Short mmCIF file of C-alpha atoms in Angstrom, two decimals:
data_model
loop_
_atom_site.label_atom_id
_atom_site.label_comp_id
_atom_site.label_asym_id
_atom_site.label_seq_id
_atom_site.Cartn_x
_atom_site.Cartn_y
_atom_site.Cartn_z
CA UNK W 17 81.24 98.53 108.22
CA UNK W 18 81.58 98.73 104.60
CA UNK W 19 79.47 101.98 104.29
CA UNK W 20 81.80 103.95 106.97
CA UNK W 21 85.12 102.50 105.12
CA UNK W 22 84.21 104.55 102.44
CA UNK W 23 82.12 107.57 103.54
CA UNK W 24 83.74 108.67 106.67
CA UNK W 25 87.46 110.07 107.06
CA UNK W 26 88.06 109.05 110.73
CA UNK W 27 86.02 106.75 112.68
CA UNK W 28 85.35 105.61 116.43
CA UNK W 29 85.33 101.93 117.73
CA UNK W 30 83.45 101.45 120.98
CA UNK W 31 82.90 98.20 123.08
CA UNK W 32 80.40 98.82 125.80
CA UNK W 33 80.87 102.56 125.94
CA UNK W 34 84.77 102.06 126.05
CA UNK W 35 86.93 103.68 123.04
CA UNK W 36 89.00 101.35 121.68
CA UNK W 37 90.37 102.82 119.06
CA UNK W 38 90.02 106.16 117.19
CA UNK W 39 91.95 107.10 113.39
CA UNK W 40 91.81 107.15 110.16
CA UNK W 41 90.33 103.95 108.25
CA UNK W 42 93.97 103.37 106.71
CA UNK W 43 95.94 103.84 110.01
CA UNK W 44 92.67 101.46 111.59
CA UNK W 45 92.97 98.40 109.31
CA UNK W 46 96.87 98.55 108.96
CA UNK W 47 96.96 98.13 112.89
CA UNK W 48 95.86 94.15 111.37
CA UNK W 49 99.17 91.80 111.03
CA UNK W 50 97.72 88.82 109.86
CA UNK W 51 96.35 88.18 106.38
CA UNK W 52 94.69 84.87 104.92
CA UNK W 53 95.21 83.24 101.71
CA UNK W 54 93.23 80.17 100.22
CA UNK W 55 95.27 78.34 98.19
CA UNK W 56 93.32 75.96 95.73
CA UNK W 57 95.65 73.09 95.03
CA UNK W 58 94.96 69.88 92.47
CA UNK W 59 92.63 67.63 94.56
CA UNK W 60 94.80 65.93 97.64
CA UNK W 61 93.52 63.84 100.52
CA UNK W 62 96.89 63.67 102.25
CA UNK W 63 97.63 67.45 103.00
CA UNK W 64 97.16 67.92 107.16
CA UNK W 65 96.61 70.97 108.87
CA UNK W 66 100.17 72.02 110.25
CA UNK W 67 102.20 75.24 111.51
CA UNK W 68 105.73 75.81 109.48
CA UNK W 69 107.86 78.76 110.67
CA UNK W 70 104.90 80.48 112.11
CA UNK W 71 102.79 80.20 109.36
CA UNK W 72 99.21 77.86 110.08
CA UNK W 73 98.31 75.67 106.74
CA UNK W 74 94.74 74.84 107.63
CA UNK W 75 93.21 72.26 105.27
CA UNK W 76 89.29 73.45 103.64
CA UNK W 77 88.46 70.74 101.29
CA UNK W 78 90.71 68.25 99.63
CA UNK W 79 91.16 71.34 96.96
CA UNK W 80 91.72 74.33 99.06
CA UNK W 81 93.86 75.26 102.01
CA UNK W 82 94.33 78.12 104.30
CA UNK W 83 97.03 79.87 104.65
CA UNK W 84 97.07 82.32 107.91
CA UNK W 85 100.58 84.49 108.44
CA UNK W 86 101.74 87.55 109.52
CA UNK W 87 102.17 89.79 106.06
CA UNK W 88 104.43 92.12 107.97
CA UNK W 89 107.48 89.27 108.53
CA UNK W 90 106.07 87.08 105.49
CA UNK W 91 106.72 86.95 102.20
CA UNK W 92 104.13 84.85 99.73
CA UNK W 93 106.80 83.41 98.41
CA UNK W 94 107.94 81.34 101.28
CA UNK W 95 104.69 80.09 101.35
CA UNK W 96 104.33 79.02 97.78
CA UNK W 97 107.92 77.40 98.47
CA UNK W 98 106.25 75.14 101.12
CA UNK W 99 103.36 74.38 99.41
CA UNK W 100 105.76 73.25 96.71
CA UNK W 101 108.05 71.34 99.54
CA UNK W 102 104.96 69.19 100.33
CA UNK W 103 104.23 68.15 96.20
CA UNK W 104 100.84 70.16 95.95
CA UNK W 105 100.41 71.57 92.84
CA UNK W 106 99.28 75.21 92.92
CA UNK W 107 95.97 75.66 91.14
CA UNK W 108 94.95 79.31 91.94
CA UNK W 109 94.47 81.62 95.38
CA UNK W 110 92.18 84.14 96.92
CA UNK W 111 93.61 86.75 99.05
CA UNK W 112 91.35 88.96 101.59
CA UNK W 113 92.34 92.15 103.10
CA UNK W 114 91.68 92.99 106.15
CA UNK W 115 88.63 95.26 106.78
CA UNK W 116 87.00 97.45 109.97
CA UNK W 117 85.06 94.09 110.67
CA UNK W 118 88.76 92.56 111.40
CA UNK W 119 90.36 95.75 113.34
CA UNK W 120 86.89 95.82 115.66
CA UNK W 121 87.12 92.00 116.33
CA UNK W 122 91.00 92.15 117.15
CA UNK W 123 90.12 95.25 119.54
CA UNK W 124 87.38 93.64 121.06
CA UNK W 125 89.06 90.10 121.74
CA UNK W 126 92.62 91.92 122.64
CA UNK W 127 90.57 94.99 124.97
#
């Protein structure tokens, strides 16, 4: 998927013959709402997965959690304010964008 995010201008996703979807690779992967953060935090074996305000905190490790929201009604900082809330102390985070890997899956499970 990597290869036709960069080389091709508009692209085609197919599920059993079917067209599911057909744009540009922009307009494709901004179709995805939902965008993951891992939060690593100083080392705490209290933290439990939970769901505040529609955002899912999903515990790794006892050093890193997930964070899984939509980035279209969510602001980071909200989420840093909760994180805060529950006396973690903020170490570092990863963000991932969303890729053609994440529009096909989301078209395939929602089509």
């Amino acid at each position: 998927m990597f290869e036709a995010e960069t080389l091709c201008e508009r692209i085609a996703i197919l599920n059993h013959g079917k067209l599911l979807a057909l744009d540009t690779t922009n307009n494709l992967i901004g179709r995805i709402e939902t965008k993951k953060v891992i939060f690593k935090i100083e080392k705490n074996n209290k933290f439990e997965n939970t769901k505040i305000n529609n955002i899912e905190f999903k515990k790794i490790d006892d050093s890193n959690i997930e964070v899984t929201f939509n980035k279209n009604k969510t602001k980071i900082e909200e989420i840093v304010n909760i994180l805060k809330e529950k006396n973690l102390n903020l170490i570092d985070f990863t963000s991932k964008d969303a890729d053609l890997e994440d529009v096909f899956i989301q078209l395939v499970n929602n089509g």
